[in-house]
XYZ file of C-alpha atoms in Angstrom:
465
model
C 62.593 20.279 243.605
C 61.806 21.943 246.568
C 58.267 20.375 246.839
C 57.179 16.689 246.985
C 54.038 15.837 244.562
C 52.351 13.279 247.024
C 49.403 13.310 244.220
C 51.364 12.384 241.363
C 53.465 9.929 243.044
C 50.557 8.547 244.724
C 49.017 7.860 241.160
C 49.440 4.653 239.167
C 51.624 4.441 236.632
C 48.784 4.586 233.883
C 47.647 7.970 234.870
C 51.351 9.025 234.939
C 51.747 7.684 231.509
C 48.500 9.993 230.333
C 49.698 13.262 231.793
C 53.716 12.568 230.007
C 51.361 11.987 227.094
C 49.266 15.237 227.606
C 51.985 16.933 228.243
C 51.501 18.286 231.670
C 55.111 17.128 233.096
C 57.988 16.020 231.627
C 59.745 12.480 232.411
C 62.535 14.379 233.720
C 60.013 15.914 236.257
C 58.288 12.801 237.671
C 62.099 11.583 237.641
C 63.325 14.409 239.712
C 60.000 13.705 241.888
C 60.444 10.182 242.462
C 64.487 10.691 243.598
C 63.736 13.471 245.692
C 61.175 11.159 247.904
C 63.880 8.081 247.600
C 66.289 10.538 249.254
C 63.598 11.047 251.790
C 62.568 8.195 252.600
C 65.833 6.200 252.772
C 66.140 7.054 256.667
C 62.698 5.501 256.997
C 61.987 3.237 254.995
C 65.209 1.868 253.824
C 63.994 0.258 250.531
C 66.745 1.403 247.864
C 70.002 -0.307 248.024
C 71.135 1.433 245.028
C 70.491 4.375 242.921
C 72.460 5.793 239.700
C 70.390 9.154 239.371
C 72.703 10.733 236.944
C 72.035 7.939 234.484
C 68.178 7.543 235.146
C 68.453 11.603 234.485
C 70.071 11.014 231.169
C 67.188 8.272 230.555
C 64.318 10.848 231.556
C 65.901 13.414 229.116
C 66.114 10.998 225.939
C 62.603 9.501 227.076
C 61.321 13.410 226.594
C 63.745 13.985 223.678
C 60.799 10.811 222.472
C 58.068 12.372 223.172
C 59.259 15.354 221.760
C 59.685 14.136 218.120
C 56.565 11.431 218.698
C 58.095 8.502 218.544
C 57.218 7.622 222.289
C 57.539 3.282 223.243
C 54.966 1.657 225.428
C 56.513 2.733 229.226
C 58.689 5.948 227.954
C 59.636 7.775 230.313
C 58.462 6.248 233.543
C 60.726 5.127 236.470
C 60.692 1.508 237.081
C 63.007 -0.036 239.837
C 64.636 -3.673 239.855
C 65.065 -5.966 242.924
C 68.498 -6.471 243.343
C 68.943 -10.598 242.691
C 68.464 -9.088 238.881
C 70.991 -7.980 236.738
C 70.617 -4.376 235.578
C 73.775 -3.183 233.353
C 75.545 -0.797 235.852
C 74.659 -2.474 239.195
C 76.357 -4.711 241.069
C 74.105 -7.260 242.084
C 74.177 -8.489 245.589
C 70.800 -10.560 245.675
C 70.936 -8.694 249.258
C 74.514 -10.882 250.431
C 77.599 -9.756 251.554
C 79.040 -11.869 249.616
C 78.189 -10.104 246.332
C 78.213 -6.599 247.792
C 81.612 -6.268 246.648
C 81.389 -7.920 243.407
C 81.575 -5.779 239.423
C 78.781 -3.713 238.507
C 76.759 -6.583 235.835
C 77.908 -5.409 232.332
C 74.501 -6.362 230.346
C 70.931 -6.234 231.625
C 68.836 -9.444 232.541
C 65.813 -9.895 229.719
C 63.596 -8.455 231.596
C 64.870 -5.332 232.414
C 66.266 -5.178 229.081
C 62.658 -5.640 227.742
C 61.453 -2.903 229.996
C 64.520 -0.228 228.732
C 63.012 -1.210 225.265
C 60.186 0.168 225.989
C 61.444 3.168 227.053
C 61.394 3.148 230.816
C 63.557 4.971 233.168
C 65.687 2.528 235.571
C 65.839 4.316 238.961
C 68.126 1.587 241.128
C 68.478 -1.476 242.802
C 65.729 -2.395 245.225
C 66.327 -3.804 248.780
C 64.964 -7.949 249.697
C 65.372 -10.604 252.146
C 69.124 -12.299 252.324
C 69.400 -14.429 249.465
C 65.447 -14.305 248.720
C 65.393 -16.934 251.203
C 62.691 -15.293 253.710
C 59.453 -13.053 253.733
C 60.271 -10.423 255.686
C 63.453 -8.393 254.719
C 64.987 -7.870 257.767
C 68.202 -7.638 255.895
C 71.477 -8.148 258.259
C 73.561 -7.360 256.099
C 71.604 -3.849 254.279
C 69.508 -3.411 256.751
C 65.317 -3.823 257.539
C 63.199 -2.471 254.744
C 59.804 -1.248 256.656
C 56.489 -1.084 255.503
C 55.753 2.514 254.208
C 52.221 2.360 256.408
C 53.873 1.821 259.598
C 57.550 1.728 259.581
C 58.594 -0.974 262.370
C 56.659 -3.381 260.207
C 57.845 -5.665 257.598
C 56.917 -5.464 253.988
C 56.678 -8.746 253.155
C 59.387 -10.763 251.139
C 61.569 -11.530 249.754
C 60.817 -8.446 247.146
C 59.753 -6.386 250.485
C 61.998 -3.335 248.835
C 60.003 -4.134 245.195
C 56.355 -3.836 247.208
C 57.222 -0.566 249.762
C 59.000 1.794 246.680
C 56.030 1.005 244.575
C 53.664 1.692 247.837
C 55.387 4.410 248.745
C 55.348 6.342 245.491
C 59.437 5.785 244.886
C 59.138 4.202 241.635
C 56.191 4.028 238.882
C 56.134 -0.151 239.003
C 58.873 -2.489 240.258
C 60.230 -5.956 239.248
C 60.194 -8.646 241.970
C 61.457 -12.223 241.879
C 58.582 -14.679 243.429
C 59.670 -18.777 244.519
C 56.866 -19.834 246.846
C 55.062 -15.895 246.977
C 58.110 -13.485 247.377
C 55.851 -10.633 244.802
C 52.473 -11.469 245.941
C 53.468 -11.578 249.888
C 55.039 -7.422 249.582
C 51.599 -6.920 247.609
C 49.335 -8.370 250.215
C 51.587 -6.431 253.124
C 51.828 -3.104 251.225
C 48.728 -2.515 249.741
C 49.898 -2.914 246.012
C 49.603 -5.568 243.019
C 51.759 -7.952 242.291
C 51.465 -10.269 239.503
C 53.123 -14.093 239.396
C 52.986 -15.258 235.831
C 52.774 -18.255 234.746
C 55.818 -20.593 235.037
C 58.634 -19.267 232.357
C 56.723 -16.173 230.818
C 58.974 -13.842 232.095
C 62.561 -15.086 231.689
C 65.077 -15.568 234.874
C 68.140 -15.623 233.066
C 70.247 -13.293 234.369
C 69.013 -13.481 238.101
C 70.690 -14.908 240.890
C 68.669 -18.186 241.536
C 66.880 -19.518 244.349
C 64.801 -22.580 242.469
C 64.697 -23.222 239.028
C 61.373 -25.022 239.447
C 60.017 -22.181 241.681
C 61.635 -19.000 240.807
C 59.600 -16.414 238.633
C 60.444 -13.188 238.014
C 56.927 -10.497 238.289
C 56.369 -6.902 238.518
C 54.487 -5.544 241.467
C 52.521 -1.862 240.900
C 50.093 -0.007 241.874
C 47.057 -1.166 240.094
C 45.685 -3.283 238.351
C 45.304 -1.739 234.662
C 49.181 -1.454 235.085
C 49.276 -4.613 234.824
C 48.319 -4.366 231.346
C 50.929 -2.313 230.135
C 53.904 -4.270 231.791
C 53.010 -7.750 230.759
C 53.001 -7.291 227.205
C 56.553 -5.779 227.135
C 58.172 -8.674 230.089
C 56.566 -11.626 228.548
C 58.446 -13.444 225.965
C 60.182 -16.303 225.266
C 64.148 -16.681 225.550
C 65.818 -19.260 223.841
C 68.984 -19.029 225.971
C 67.302 -19.820 229.327
C 66.378 -23.508 230.221
C 63.248 -21.706 232.186
C 61.699 -20.259 229.481
C 58.799 -21.067 227.348
C 56.210 -19.317 225.200
C 53.447 -18.697 226.687
C 50.327 -18.701 225.001
C 48.151 -16.149 226.756
C 44.521 -16.717 226.748
C 41.567 -14.018 225.779
C 40.304 -12.483 229.283
C 37.463 -14.156 229.555
C 33.884 -11.618 229.052
C 31.030 -13.747 230.734
C 30.449 -14.874 234.507
C 33.348 -16.662 236.253
C 33.077 -19.839 238.927
C 35.413 -18.494 241.909
C 36.803 -21.775 243.594
C 36.625 -20.876 247.484
C 38.523 -23.991 249.708
C 37.442 -24.849 252.662
C 41.525 -25.010 254.297
C 39.855 -25.614 257.473
C 42.282 -26.337 260.519
C 44.817 -27.017 257.760
C 45.797 -22.975 258.204
C 46.162 -20.973 260.600
C 44.530 -17.123 260.064
C 45.652 -14.467 262.004
C 42.040 -12.555 263.648
C 40.392 -10.292 260.883
C 41.944 -12.259 258.096
C 38.949 -14.579 256.884
C 36.086 -11.637 257.962
C 38.446 -9.139 254.966
C 38.516 -12.324 252.746
C 34.399 -13.021 252.818
C 33.971 -9.204 252.466
C 36.466 -9.622 249.046
C 34.076 -12.629 248.336
C 30.825 -10.360 248.306
C 32.328 -8.195 246.445
C 33.482 -10.279 243.665
C 29.538 -12.066 243.043
C 28.601 -8.816 243.059
C 29.729 -8.460 239.905
C 27.903 -11.735 238.797
C 30.564 -14.582 239.306
C 29.396 -17.698 240.873
C 31.049 -19.175 243.845
C 32.095 -22.896 243.742
C 32.749 -24.219 247.313
C 36.170 -26.758 246.699
C 37.256 -29.168 249.456
C 40.671 -29.298 251.985
C 43.706 -29.913 250.359
C 44.685 -33.656 250.872
C 48.179 -32.577 251.932
C 48.404 -29.567 254.384
C 49.897 -26.586 252.979
C 52.657 -26.272 255.698
C 53.798 -29.743 254.222
C 54.251 -28.758 251.103
C 55.707 -25.406 251.964
C 58.796 -27.109 253.683
C 59.210 -29.347 250.856
C 59.793 -26.041 248.845
C 61.885 -24.928 251.271
C 63.782 -27.617 251.246
C 64.604 -27.586 247.537
C 65.044 -24.056 247.466
C 67.578 -24.602 250.503
C 69.126 -26.960 248.842
C 69.880 -25.184 245.364
C 71.139 -22.666 247.581
C 74.041 -25.008 247.206
C 74.820 -24.850 244.093
C 74.286 -21.403 243.203
C 76.659 -19.841 246.252
C 78.601 -22.512 246.553
C 82.237 -21.026 245.891
C 81.491 -18.839 248.456
C 79.516 -21.326 250.953
C 83.028 -22.828 250.895
C 85.375 -19.877 250.956
C 83.291 -17.610 252.895
C 80.620 -18.990 254.489
C 81.172 -16.754 257.753
C 79.835 -13.847 255.219
C 76.035 -15.599 255.529
C 74.369 -14.834 258.458
C 73.851 -17.419 261.112
C 70.181 -17.989 259.945
C 71.085 -18.560 256.481
C 74.133 -20.922 257.257
C 71.726 -22.666 259.745
C 69.049 -22.901 256.608
C 71.535 -23.915 254.153
C 73.319 -26.515 256.468
C 69.877 -28.516 257.252
C 70.140 -29.118 253.563
C 73.766 -29.975 253.066
C 72.740 -32.973 255.948
C 69.842 -34.396 253.741
C 70.140 -37.058 251.064
C 69.313 -37.325 248.010
C 66.221 -39.381 248.502
C 65.385 -36.822 251.002
C 65.106 -33.855 247.808
C 63.543 -36.495 245.612
C 60.775 -37.146 248.493
C 59.997 -33.121 249.006
C 60.303 -32.551 244.911
C 57.238 -35.486 244.976
C 55.350 -33.620 247.660
C 55.412 -30.368 245.574
C 54.086 -32.678 242.758
C 51.015 -33.073 244.864
C 50.660 -29.595 245.490
C 50.689 -29.053 241.578
C 47.875 -31.483 241.196
C 46.046 -30.233 243.750
C 45.797 -26.959 241.983
C 44.587 -28.302 239.156
C 42.252 -30.618 241.002
C 40.730 -27.056 242.248
C 40.997 -25.401 239.021
C 38.984 -28.493 237.318
C 36.348 -27.374 238.820
C 36.352 -23.664 238.678
C 37.325 -20.709 236.934
C 39.596 -18.689 239.065
C 40.776 -19.929 242.583
C 40.184 -17.149 245.250
C 41.518 -17.194 248.703
C 43.456 -14.443 250.884
C 47.248 -13.848 249.821
C 48.569 -14.127 253.199
C 47.100 -15.607 256.619
C 48.192 -12.238 258.160
C 48.999 -8.820 258.097
C 52.180 -7.219 258.115
C 53.836 -7.566 261.346
C 56.614 -5.951 263.397
C 59.934 -7.020 263.356
C 60.711 -7.497 267.045
C 58.017 -10.190 267.295
C 58.601 -13.704 265.779
C 58.200 -14.980 262.024
C 54.735 -16.314 261.359
C 56.230 -19.637 259.410
C 52.985 -20.013 257.344
C 53.660 -16.582 255.046
C 53.919 -19.048 251.916
C 51.231 -21.686 252.924
C 48.810 -19.993 250.804
C 51.400 -18.705 247.295
C 53.423 -21.429 247.310
C 50.676 -23.866 245.096
C 50.891 -21.315 242.312
C 54.943 -21.741 242.261
C 54.782 -25.688 242.967
C 52.526 -26.038 239.695
C 53.763 -22.755 237.829
C 50.352 -21.181 237.296
C 49.571 -17.239 237.137
C 48.563 -15.707 240.454
C 47.490 -11.645 241.500
C 47.698 -10.461 244.249
C 44.804 -7.428 244.936
C 44.309 -5.096 247.596
C 41.307 -5.718 249.751
C 39.365 -2.709 250.837
C 40.375 -2.011 254.672
C 38.903 0.819 256.999
C 41.491 3.971 257.310
C 44.431 3.112 259.519
C 43.824 -0.447 259.224
C 46.804 -2.245 257.773
C 46.702 -4.095 253.958
C 45.445 -7.270 253.299
C 45.657 -9.615 249.859
C 43.539 -11.200 247.991
C 44.915 -14.072 245.810
C 43.409 -14.566 242.279
C 44.932 -18.187 240.653
C 44.230 -19.040 236.938
C 44.925 -22.049 234.724
C 48.475 -21.184 233.042
C 48.212 -18.592 230.431
C 45.205 -17.223 232.239
C 46.694 -13.950 233.273
C 44.778 -11.530 230.696
C 41.723 -12.763 233.043
C 42.975 -12.995 236.666
C 44.152 -8.874 235.186
C 40.839 -8.310 234.483
C 39.113 -9.621 237.486
C 41.729 -7.381 239.840
C 40.845 -4.692 237.940
C 36.773 -5.239 238.116
C 37.352 -5.533 241.562
C 39.668 -2.174 242.251
C 36.942 -0.469 240.305
C 34.018 -2.093 242.453
C 35.866 -1.019 245.877
C 36.038 2.352 244.409
C 40.276 2.232 244.550
C 41.757 5.879 244.436
C 45.665 6.056 243.829
C 47.226 7.392 246.962
C 50.449 7.270 249.412
C 50.009 5.363 252.229
C 49.131 8.352 255.574
C 53.066 7.444 257.453
C 54.695 8.493 254.182
C 53.431 12.259 255.588
C 56.146 11.863 258.254
C 59.156 12.001 255.963
C 58.172 14.349 253.379
C 55.448 14.122 250.705
C 52.714 17.053 251.443
């Protein structure tokens, strides 16, 4: 295909599905557009680690045949890409690690990928990520950095950086990421897309390279909140073969005014310039929809303290997840990852129990806040995307970690920003099973700010016109 259609690639998945249903384009056409954009963008963004164009074309042709026969399924023909710590049959699952890049391809899909295929989605390929999912800048030492499509040279966030970048740049219609302390929502915030971390256990994590069994979640990233209405029912479901799976009862979306809780973090969080002002602008939009603001007290335990406890839990679990490689090919771990895991190796069992207790405190704190409101609202991150040649802020996950520690659903939706300004996310956190209320609120927010689908201006530098 000689010309890349930027308008088509910038549309959300819901609009692309509508076009397919109306017969305005074929599933194969949509896929070829995205494959051409992937080829054009890779030297700049490096969002994909593997693409199987031939298999994707066969799946797209099958989807076109089903549409022609009138047997189309919920996601028939839309291309979806997968973070590379989630098994997809035929692809090596590297988890962004040198120790795994020469492994045999997965012989079976993880449950989440299987559900996508069963719903008709076309699996395009595997996405770049932070090494072992333990970090949030996606400056991968083994596969190269993934860049932010709004401004190459800046991080897309992580650890699901490729998942955020690919969706923002129109290189797939939606993506899967994993989130242990914010790794879906941080790239959603930095890349200007929507990311959902569902209730713990709602989407099976079987078939993933684990970071932490307590903290890991799989979640979708998309260009609009309304896309999540299509993705969540496909992805969610009890998996009896997974100890981390739960049969979550999703409550209906609230139809009345909501009490929106706003925490006074005071000096417990260090904010970059402009974050607080952008957050208050977003709150004014939400309050303009008829909701009520409830001011909540500062956390009893500083977010940075619980974040550090969460990191220790992850580092310690990695010693188990990667035990054989850690023993026999430690030199293939990056120096930074070696340092993090060696730190956990020196800790005692009582240190790990103490860290778990800190996470319990953070869980109780979130529960106490939510006892006073319907939805907790806060910035997703204390900063916007930053350059790879600057130091990584340690507090990226200070605001996202709470929902992982407690297992509550959380969603990041982009706030309105001025032209040329980097994206920033508004985070919505609800009670377990309240995904539909979060999605509905995010959708209303996008309508109120006049959200329109489009590609980042920087994408014009590598191809789409």
